Tab-separated table of C-alpha atoms in Angstrom:
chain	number	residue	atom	x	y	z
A	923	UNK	CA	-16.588	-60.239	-29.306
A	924	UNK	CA	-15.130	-57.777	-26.951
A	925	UNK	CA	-16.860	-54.814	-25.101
A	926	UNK	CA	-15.108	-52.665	-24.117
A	927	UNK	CA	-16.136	-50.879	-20.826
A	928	UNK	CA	-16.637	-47.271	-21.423
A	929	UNK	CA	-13.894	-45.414	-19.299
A	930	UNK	CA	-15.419	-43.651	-16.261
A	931	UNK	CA	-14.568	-39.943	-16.481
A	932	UNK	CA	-12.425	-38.752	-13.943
A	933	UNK	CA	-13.555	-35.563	-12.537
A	934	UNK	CA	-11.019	-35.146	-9.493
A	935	UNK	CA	-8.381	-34.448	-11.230
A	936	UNK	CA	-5.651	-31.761	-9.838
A	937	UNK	CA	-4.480	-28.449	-11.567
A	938	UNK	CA	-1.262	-29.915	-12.675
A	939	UNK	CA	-2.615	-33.263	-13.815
A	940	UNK	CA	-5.265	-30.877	-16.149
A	941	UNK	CA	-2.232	-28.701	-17.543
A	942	UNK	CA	-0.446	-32.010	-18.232
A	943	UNK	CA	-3.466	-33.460	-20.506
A	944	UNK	CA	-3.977	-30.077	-21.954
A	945	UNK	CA	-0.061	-29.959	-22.995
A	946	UNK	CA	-0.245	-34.201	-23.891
A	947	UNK	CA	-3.537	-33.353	-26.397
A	948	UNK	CA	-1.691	-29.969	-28.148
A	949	UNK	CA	1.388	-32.257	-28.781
A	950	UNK	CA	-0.495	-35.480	-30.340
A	951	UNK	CA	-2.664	-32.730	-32.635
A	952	UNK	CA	0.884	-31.457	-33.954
A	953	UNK	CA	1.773	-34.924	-34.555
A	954	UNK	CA	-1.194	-35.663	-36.562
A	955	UNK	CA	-0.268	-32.068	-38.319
A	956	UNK	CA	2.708	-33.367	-39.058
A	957	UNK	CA	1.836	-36.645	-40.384
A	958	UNK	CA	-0.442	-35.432	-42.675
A	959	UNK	CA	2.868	-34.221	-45.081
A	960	UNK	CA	3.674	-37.307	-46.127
A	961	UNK	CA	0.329	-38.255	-46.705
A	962	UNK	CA	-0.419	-36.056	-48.908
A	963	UNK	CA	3.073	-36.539	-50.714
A	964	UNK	CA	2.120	-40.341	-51.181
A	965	UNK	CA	-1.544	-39.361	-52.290
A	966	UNK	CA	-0.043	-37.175	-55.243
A	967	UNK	CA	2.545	-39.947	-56.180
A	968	UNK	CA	0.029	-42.787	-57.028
A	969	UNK	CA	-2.734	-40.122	-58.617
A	970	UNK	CA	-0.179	-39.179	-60.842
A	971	UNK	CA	0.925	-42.624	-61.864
A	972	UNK	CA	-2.660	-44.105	-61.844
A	973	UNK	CA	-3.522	-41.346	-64.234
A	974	UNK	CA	-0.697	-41.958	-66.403
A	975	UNK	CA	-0.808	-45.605	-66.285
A	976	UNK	CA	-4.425	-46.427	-66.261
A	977	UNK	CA	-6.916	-46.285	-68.869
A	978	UNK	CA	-9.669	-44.595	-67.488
A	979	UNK	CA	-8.606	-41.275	-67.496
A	980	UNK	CA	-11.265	-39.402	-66.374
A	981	UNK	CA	-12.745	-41.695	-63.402
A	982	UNK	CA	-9.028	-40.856	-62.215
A	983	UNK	CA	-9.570	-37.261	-62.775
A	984	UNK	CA	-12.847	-37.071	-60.441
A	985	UNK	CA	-11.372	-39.671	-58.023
A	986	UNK	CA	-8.387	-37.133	-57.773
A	987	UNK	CA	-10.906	-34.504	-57.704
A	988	UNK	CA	-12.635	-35.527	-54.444
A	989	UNK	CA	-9.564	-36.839	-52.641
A	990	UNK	CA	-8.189	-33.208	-52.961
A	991	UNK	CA	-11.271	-31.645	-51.919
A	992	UNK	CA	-11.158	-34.462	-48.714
A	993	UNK	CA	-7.514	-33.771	-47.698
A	994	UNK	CA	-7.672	-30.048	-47.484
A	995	UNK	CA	-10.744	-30.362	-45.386
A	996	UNK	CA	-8.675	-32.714	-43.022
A	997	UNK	CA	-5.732	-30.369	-42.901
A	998	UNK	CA	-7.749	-27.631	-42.312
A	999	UNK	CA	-9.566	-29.288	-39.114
A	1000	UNK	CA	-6.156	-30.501	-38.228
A	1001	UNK	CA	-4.524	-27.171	-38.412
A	1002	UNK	CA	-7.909	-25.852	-36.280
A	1003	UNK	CA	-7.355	-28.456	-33.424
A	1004	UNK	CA	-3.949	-27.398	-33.157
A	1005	UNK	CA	-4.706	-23.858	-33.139
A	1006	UNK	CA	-7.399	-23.921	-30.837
A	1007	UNK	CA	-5.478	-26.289	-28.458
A	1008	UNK	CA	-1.939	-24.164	-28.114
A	1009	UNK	CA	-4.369	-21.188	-27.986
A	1010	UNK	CA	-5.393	-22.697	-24.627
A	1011	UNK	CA	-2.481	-23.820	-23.222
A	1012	UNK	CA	-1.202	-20.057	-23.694
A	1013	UNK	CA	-4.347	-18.733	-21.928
A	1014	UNK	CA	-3.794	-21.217	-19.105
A	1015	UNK	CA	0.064	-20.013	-18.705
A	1016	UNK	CA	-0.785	-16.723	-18.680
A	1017	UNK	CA	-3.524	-16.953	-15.893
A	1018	UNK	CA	-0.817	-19.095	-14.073
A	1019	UNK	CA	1.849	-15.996	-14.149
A	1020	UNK	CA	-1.301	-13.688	-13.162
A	1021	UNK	CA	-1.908	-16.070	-9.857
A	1022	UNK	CA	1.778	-15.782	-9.336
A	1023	UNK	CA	2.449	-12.283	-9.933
A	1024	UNK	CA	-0.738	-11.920	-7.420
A	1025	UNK	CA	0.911	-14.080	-4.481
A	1026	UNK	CA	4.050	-12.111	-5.186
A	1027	UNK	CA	2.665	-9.010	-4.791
A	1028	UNK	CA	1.022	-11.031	-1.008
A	1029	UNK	CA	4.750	-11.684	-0.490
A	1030	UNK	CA	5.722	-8.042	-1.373
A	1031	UNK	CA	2.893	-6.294	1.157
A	1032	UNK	CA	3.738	-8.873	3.981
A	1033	UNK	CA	7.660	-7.676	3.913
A	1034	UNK	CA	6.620	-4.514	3.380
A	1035	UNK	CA	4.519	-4.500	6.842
A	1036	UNK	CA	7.196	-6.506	8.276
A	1037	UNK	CA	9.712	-3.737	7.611
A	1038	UNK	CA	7.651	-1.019	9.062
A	1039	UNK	CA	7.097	-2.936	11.892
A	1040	UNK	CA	10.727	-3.248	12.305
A	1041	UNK	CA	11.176	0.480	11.929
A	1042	UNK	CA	8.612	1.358	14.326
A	1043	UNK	CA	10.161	-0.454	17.181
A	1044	UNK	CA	13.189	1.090	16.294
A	1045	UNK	CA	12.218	4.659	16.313
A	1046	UNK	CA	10.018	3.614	19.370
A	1047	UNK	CA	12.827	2.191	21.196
A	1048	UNK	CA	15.258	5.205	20.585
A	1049	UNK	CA	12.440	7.492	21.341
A	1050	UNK	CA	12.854	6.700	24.757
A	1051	UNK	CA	15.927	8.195	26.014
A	1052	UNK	CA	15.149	11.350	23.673
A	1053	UNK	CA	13.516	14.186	25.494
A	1054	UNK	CA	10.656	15.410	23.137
A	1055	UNK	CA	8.610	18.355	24.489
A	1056	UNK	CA	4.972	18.351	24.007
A	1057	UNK	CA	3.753	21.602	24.561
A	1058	UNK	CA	4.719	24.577	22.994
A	1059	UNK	CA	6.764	27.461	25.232
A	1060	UNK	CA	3.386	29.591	25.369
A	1061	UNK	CA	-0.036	29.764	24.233
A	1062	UNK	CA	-1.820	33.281	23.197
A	1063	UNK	CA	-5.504	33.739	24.497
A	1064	UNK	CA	-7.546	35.904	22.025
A	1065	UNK	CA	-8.201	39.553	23.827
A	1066	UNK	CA	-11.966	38.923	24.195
A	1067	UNK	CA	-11.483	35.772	26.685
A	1068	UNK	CA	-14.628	34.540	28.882
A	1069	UNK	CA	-13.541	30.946	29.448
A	1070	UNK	CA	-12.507	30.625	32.585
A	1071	UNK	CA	-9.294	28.879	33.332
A	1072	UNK	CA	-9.717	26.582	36.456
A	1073	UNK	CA	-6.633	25.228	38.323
A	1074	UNK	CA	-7.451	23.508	41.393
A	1075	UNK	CA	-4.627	23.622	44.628
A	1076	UNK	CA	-4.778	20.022	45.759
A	1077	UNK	CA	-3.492	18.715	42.002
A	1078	UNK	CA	-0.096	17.898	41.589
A	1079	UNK	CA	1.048	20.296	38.891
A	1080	UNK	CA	3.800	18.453	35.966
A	1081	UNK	CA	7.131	20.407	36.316
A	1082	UNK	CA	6.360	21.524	33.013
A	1083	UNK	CA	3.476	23.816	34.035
A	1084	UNK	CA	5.722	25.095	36.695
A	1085	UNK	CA	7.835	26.383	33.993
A	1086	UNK	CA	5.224	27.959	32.181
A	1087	UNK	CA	4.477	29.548	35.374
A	1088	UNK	CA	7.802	31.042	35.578
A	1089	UNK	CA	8.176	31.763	31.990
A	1090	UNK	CA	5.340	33.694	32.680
A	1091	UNK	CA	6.758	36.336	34.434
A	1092	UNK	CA	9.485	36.883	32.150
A	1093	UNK	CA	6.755	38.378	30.174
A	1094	UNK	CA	7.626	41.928	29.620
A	1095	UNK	CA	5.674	44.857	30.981
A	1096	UNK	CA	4.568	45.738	27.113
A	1097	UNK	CA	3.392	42.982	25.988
A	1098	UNK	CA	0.012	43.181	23.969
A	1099	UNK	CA	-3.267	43.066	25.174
A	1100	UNK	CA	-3.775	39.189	24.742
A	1101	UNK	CA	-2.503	37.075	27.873
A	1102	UNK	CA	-0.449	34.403	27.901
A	1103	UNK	CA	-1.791	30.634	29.232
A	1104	UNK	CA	0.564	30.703	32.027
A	1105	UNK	CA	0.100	34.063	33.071
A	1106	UNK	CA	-3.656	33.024	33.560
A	1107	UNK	CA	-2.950	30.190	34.648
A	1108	UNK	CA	-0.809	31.714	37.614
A	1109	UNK	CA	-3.371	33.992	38.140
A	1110	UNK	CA	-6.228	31.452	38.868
A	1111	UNK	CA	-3.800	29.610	40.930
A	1112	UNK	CA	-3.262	32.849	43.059
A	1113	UNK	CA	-6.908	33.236	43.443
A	1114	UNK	CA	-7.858	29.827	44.332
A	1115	UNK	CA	-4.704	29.702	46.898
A	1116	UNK	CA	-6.222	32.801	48.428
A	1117	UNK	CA	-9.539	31.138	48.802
A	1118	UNK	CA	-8.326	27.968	50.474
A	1119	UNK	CA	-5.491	29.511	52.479
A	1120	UNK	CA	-8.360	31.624	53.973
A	1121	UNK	CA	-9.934	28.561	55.088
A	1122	UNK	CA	-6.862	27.166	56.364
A	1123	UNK	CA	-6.790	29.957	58.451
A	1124	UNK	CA	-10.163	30.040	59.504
A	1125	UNK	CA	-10.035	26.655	61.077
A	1126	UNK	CA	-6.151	26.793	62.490
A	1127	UNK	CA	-5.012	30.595	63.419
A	1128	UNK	CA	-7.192	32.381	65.188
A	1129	UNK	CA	-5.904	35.820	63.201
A	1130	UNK	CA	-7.915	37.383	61.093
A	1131	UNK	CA	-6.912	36.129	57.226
A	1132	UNK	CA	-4.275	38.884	55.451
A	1133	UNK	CA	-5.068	40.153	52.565
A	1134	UNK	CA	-4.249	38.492	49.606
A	1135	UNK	CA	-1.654	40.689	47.903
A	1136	UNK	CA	0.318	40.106	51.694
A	1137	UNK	CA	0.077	35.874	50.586
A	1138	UNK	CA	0.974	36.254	47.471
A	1139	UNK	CA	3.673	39.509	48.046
A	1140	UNK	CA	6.661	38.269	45.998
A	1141	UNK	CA	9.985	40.067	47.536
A	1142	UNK	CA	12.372	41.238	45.939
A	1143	UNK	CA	16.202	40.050	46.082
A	1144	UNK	CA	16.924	39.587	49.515
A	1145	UNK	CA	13.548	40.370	52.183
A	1146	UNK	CA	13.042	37.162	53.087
A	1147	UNK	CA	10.679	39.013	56.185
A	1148	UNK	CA	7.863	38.987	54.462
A	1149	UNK	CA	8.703	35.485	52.983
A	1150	UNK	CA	8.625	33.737	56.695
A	1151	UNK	CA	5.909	36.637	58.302
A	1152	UNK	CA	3.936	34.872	55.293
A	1153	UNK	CA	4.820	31.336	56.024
A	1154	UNK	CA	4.223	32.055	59.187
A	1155	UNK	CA	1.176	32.935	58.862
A	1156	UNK	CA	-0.147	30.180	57.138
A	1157	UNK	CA	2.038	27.216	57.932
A	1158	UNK	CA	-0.915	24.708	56.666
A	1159	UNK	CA	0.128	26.631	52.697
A	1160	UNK	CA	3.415	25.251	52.721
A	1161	UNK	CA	1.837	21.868	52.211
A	1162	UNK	CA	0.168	23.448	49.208
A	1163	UNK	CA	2.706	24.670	48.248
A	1164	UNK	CA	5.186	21.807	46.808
A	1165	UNK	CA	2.235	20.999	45.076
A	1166	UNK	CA	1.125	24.418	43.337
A	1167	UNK	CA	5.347	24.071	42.533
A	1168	UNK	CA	5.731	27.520	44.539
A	1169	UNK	CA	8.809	27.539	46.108
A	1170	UNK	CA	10.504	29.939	48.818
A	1171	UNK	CA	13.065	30.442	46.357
A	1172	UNK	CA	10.583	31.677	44.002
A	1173	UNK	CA	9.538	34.018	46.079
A	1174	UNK	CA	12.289	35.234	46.896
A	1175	UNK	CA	13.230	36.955	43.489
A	1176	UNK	CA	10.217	38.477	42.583
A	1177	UNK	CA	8.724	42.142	42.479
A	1178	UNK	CA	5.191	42.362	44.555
A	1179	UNK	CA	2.056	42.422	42.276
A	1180	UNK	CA	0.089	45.007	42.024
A	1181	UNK	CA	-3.495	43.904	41.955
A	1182	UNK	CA	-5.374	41.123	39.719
A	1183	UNK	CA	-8.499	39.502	39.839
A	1184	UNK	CA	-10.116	36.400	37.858
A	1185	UNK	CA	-11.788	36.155	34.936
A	1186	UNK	CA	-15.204	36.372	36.586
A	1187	UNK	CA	-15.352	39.700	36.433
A	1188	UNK	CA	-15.994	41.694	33.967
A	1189	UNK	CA	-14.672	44.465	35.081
A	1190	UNK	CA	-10.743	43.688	34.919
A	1191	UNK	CA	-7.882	45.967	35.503
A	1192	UNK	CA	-5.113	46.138	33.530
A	1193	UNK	CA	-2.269	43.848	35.402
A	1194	UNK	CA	1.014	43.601	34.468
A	1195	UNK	CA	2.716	40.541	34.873
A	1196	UNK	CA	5.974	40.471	37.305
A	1197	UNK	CA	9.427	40.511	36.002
A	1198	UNK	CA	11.303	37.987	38.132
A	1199	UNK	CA	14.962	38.103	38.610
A	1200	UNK	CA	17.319	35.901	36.134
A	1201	UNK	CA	19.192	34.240	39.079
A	1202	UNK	CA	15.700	32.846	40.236
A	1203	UNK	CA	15.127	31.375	36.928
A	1204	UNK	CA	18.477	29.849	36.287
A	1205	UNK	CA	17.840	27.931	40.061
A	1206	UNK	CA	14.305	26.681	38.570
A	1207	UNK	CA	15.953	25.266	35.227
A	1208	UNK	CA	18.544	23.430	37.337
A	1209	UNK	CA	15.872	21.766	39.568
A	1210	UNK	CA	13.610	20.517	35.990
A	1211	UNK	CA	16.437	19.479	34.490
A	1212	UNK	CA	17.191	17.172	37.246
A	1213	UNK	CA	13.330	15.671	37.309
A	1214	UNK	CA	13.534	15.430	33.600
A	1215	UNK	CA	16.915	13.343	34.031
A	1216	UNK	CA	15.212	11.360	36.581
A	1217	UNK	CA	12.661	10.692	34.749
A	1218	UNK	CA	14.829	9.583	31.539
A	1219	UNK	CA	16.364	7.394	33.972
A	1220	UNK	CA	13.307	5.861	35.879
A	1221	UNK	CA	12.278	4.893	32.033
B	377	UNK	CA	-20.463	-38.636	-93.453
B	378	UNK	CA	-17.658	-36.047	-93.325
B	379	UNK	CA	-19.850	-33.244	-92.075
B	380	UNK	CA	-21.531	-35.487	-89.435
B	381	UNK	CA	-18.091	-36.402	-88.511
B	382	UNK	CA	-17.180	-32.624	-88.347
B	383	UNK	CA	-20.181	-31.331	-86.439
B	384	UNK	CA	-19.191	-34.772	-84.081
B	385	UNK	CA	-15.397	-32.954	-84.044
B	386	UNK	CA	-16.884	-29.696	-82.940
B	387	UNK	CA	-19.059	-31.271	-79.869
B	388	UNK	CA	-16.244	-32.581	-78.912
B	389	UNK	CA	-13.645	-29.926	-78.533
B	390	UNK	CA	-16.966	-28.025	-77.127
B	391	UNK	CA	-17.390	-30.587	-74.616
B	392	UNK	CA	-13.406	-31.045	-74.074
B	393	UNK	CA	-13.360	-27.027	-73.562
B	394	UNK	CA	-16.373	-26.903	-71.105
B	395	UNK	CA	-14.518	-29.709	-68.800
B	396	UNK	CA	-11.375	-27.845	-69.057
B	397	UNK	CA	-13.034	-24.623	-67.805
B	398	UNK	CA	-14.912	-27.159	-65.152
B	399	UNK	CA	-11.087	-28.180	-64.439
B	400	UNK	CA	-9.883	-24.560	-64.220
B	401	UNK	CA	-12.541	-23.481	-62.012
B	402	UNK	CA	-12.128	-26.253	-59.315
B	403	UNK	CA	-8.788	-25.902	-59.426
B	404	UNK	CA	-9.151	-22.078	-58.411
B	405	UNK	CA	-11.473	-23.105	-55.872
B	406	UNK	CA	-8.708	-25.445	-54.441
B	407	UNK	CA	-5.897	-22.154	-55.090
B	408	UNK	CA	-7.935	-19.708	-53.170
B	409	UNK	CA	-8.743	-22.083	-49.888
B	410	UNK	CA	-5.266	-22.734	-50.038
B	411	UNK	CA	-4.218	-19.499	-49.841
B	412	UNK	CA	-6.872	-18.758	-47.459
B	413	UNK	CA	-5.647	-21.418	-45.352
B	414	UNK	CA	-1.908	-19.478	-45.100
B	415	UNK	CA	-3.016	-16.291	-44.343
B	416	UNK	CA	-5.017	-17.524	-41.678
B	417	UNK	CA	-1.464	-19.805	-40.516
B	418	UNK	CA	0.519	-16.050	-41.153
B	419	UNK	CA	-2.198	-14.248	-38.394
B	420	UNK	CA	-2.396	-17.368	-36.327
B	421	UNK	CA	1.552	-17.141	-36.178
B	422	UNK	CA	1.875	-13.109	-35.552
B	423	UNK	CA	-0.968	-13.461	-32.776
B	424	UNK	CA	0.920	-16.414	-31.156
B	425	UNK	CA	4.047	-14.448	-31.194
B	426	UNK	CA	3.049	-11.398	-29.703
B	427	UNK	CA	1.422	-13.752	-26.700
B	428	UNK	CA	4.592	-15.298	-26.008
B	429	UNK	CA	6.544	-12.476	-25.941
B	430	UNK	CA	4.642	-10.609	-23.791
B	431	UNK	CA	4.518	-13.770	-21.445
B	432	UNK	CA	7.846	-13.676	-21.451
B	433	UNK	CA	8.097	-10.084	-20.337
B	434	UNK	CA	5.854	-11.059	-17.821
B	435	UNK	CA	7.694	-14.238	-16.564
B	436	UNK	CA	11.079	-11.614	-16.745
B	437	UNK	CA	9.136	-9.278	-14.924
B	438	UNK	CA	8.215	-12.042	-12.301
B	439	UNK	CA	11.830	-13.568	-12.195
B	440	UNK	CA	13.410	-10.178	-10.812
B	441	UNK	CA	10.432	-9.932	-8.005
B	442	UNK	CA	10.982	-13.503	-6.654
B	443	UNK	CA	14.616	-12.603	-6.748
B	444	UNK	CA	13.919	-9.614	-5.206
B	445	UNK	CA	11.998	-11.166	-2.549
B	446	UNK	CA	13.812	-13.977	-1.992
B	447	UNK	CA	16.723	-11.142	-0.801
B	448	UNK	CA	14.163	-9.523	1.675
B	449	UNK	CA	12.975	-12.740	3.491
B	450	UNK	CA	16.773	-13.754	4.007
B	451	UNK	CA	17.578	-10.535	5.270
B	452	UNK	CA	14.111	-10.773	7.365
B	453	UNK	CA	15.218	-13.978	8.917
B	454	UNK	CA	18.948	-13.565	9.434
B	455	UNK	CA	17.361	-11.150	12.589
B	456	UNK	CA	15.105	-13.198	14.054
B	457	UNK	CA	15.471	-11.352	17.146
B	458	UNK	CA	13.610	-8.321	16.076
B	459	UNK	CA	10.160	-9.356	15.437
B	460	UNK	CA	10.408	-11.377	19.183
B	461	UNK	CA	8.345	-9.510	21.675
């Protein structure tokens, strides 16, 4: 007498090897579906010929009775089993084509980043050798102003501010009550330049400091007097001066201001901005366009 | 003899009737099971339709993606340069 070992389960068994014993049991229930037909068909045959043949008419009858009752109960459970088990297999393909439409969609976002990566670089490579300005031409200060703006000699102003500076006075004479940035701006620097070229002066010449509106006297076309009594004067300013971005030539072309005074004070007169000449102007875009193509090309 | 014979003849056919109504009412029992059975096989079949076509949308759907990827990442790598730092 055999015994037979019982089968240990197997519990490690892969996603694929699962699918494949899901897909084996679904096809041997249709098989047993299936070979229920003829089953049946030979069942009927030898009731009927039993019943015809045989005496005992009735005990037929009831045996037919309960072997009817038997097989639909057994094709019912069969058709169950199969039901149930393609049921299952459908569910598990369909959760499969989820995963995958999920690690798709991974796929998808990766490229996706990829691409605008790509793009990026591009646009940030090409950016380079395009000039893109930062700032705007001007900024307008509301009228009622009590920040004050503070600009300091010894920085290195960008050429850019030196621009606003001279934009500045191409401000007309009627311009609204609100000042520009650079117009303030220029004005601080004027004020602060007086203040240290006073020092200077202090500690080098032994003459008495000139007023300020002698310093900071802007000629018109053609008095350069005034330009080198000035210079003269303070010869420790023109060190300051390459780095305020004030140049002789700037100087040159402009009409002397009247007075102004910083924001400290709350008493302010109404200044009017100077009007420089154009030929100035056209000299000063030449030079920034040259430090701007130097610096395209240093980059 | 005749009249016990006749009432006997009359049990009978009773009897015979009540069997064949027995008969006729198993036999419905069977019917209606049966027919219970194929309408449950005519839903079974119009639910496992309607899951495998919409599976195969899905599996369409997914076809054109992978194809649709599978474009990008050759396209990706024919440059290799451009993701080198």
């Amino acid at each position: 007498m055999e015994v037979e070992l019982p089968r240990p389960d197997n519990p490690a068994m892969t996603f694929d090897e699962v699918s494949m014993e899901r897909s084996k049991n679904f096809v041997k229930a249709l098989q047993e579906l299936k070979n229920l037909r003829p089953q049946l068909y030979s069942a009927a045959e030898y009731c009927e010929k039993s019943y015809l043949h045989n005496e005992q008419k009735q005990m037929v009858l009831d045996n037919l009775k309960d072997y009817a009752v038997r097989a639909l109960v057994n094709a019912v459970d069969h058709l169950g089993t199969v039901a149930y088990k393609l049921t299952d297999l459908l569910e598990q393909q369909t959760l499969e084509v989820s995963t995958i439409e999920l690690k798709a969609s991974c796929l998808n976002q990766k490229l996706l980043t990829c691409q605008t990566y790509t793009d990026k670089e591009g646009i940030r490579q090409q950016q380079l050798l395009a000039f893109i300005p930062r700032h705007h031409k001007h900024y307008i200060l509301p009228n009622s102003v009590s920040k004050k703006v503070h600009f300091s000699p010894q920085l290195q102003t960008d050429p850019r501010q030196n621009y606003l500076h001279a934009k500045s006075r191409l401000q007309p004479s009627d311009t609204p009550a609100s000042k520009t940035l650079s117009w303030h701006l220029s004005s601080e620097t004027k004020s602060t330049l007086k203040g240290t070229s006073q020092t200077l002066a202090s500690n080098e010449i032994s003459k008495p400091p000139a007023p300020a509106s002698e310093v900071f006297q802007l000629v018109e076309n053609g008095d350069n007097a005034r330009a080198k009594s000035s210079a003269a004067l303070f010869p420790a300013s023109n060190a300051l001066v390459p780095s305020l971005g004030i140049t002789h030539r700037e100087l040159e072309g402009s009409k002397p201001l009247t007075a102004f005074r910083s924001f400290d004070n709350p008493k302010r007169d109404i200044i009017r901005a100077p009007v420089r000449s154009k030929s100035v102007l056209s000299s000063f875009f030449v030079k920034q366009k040259q430090m701007k193509l130097k610096a395209g090309y240093v980059a | 003899m005749a009249r016990a014979g006749g009432i006997t003849n009359a049990v009978n056919v009773g009897i015979a009737v009540q069997a064949d109504w027995e008969n006729r009412e198993f036999i419905s029992h069977i019917s209606l099971n049966v027919r219970r059975l194929f309408e449950f096989l005519l839903q079974f079949e119009a639910t496992t339709k309607s899951k495998l076509a919409s599976l195969n949308e899905k599996l369409d759907t997914l076809e054109r993606r992978l194809e649709l990827l599978e474009v990008q990442v050759g396209t990706a790598s024919a440059n290799p340069s451009l993701f080198s730092t």
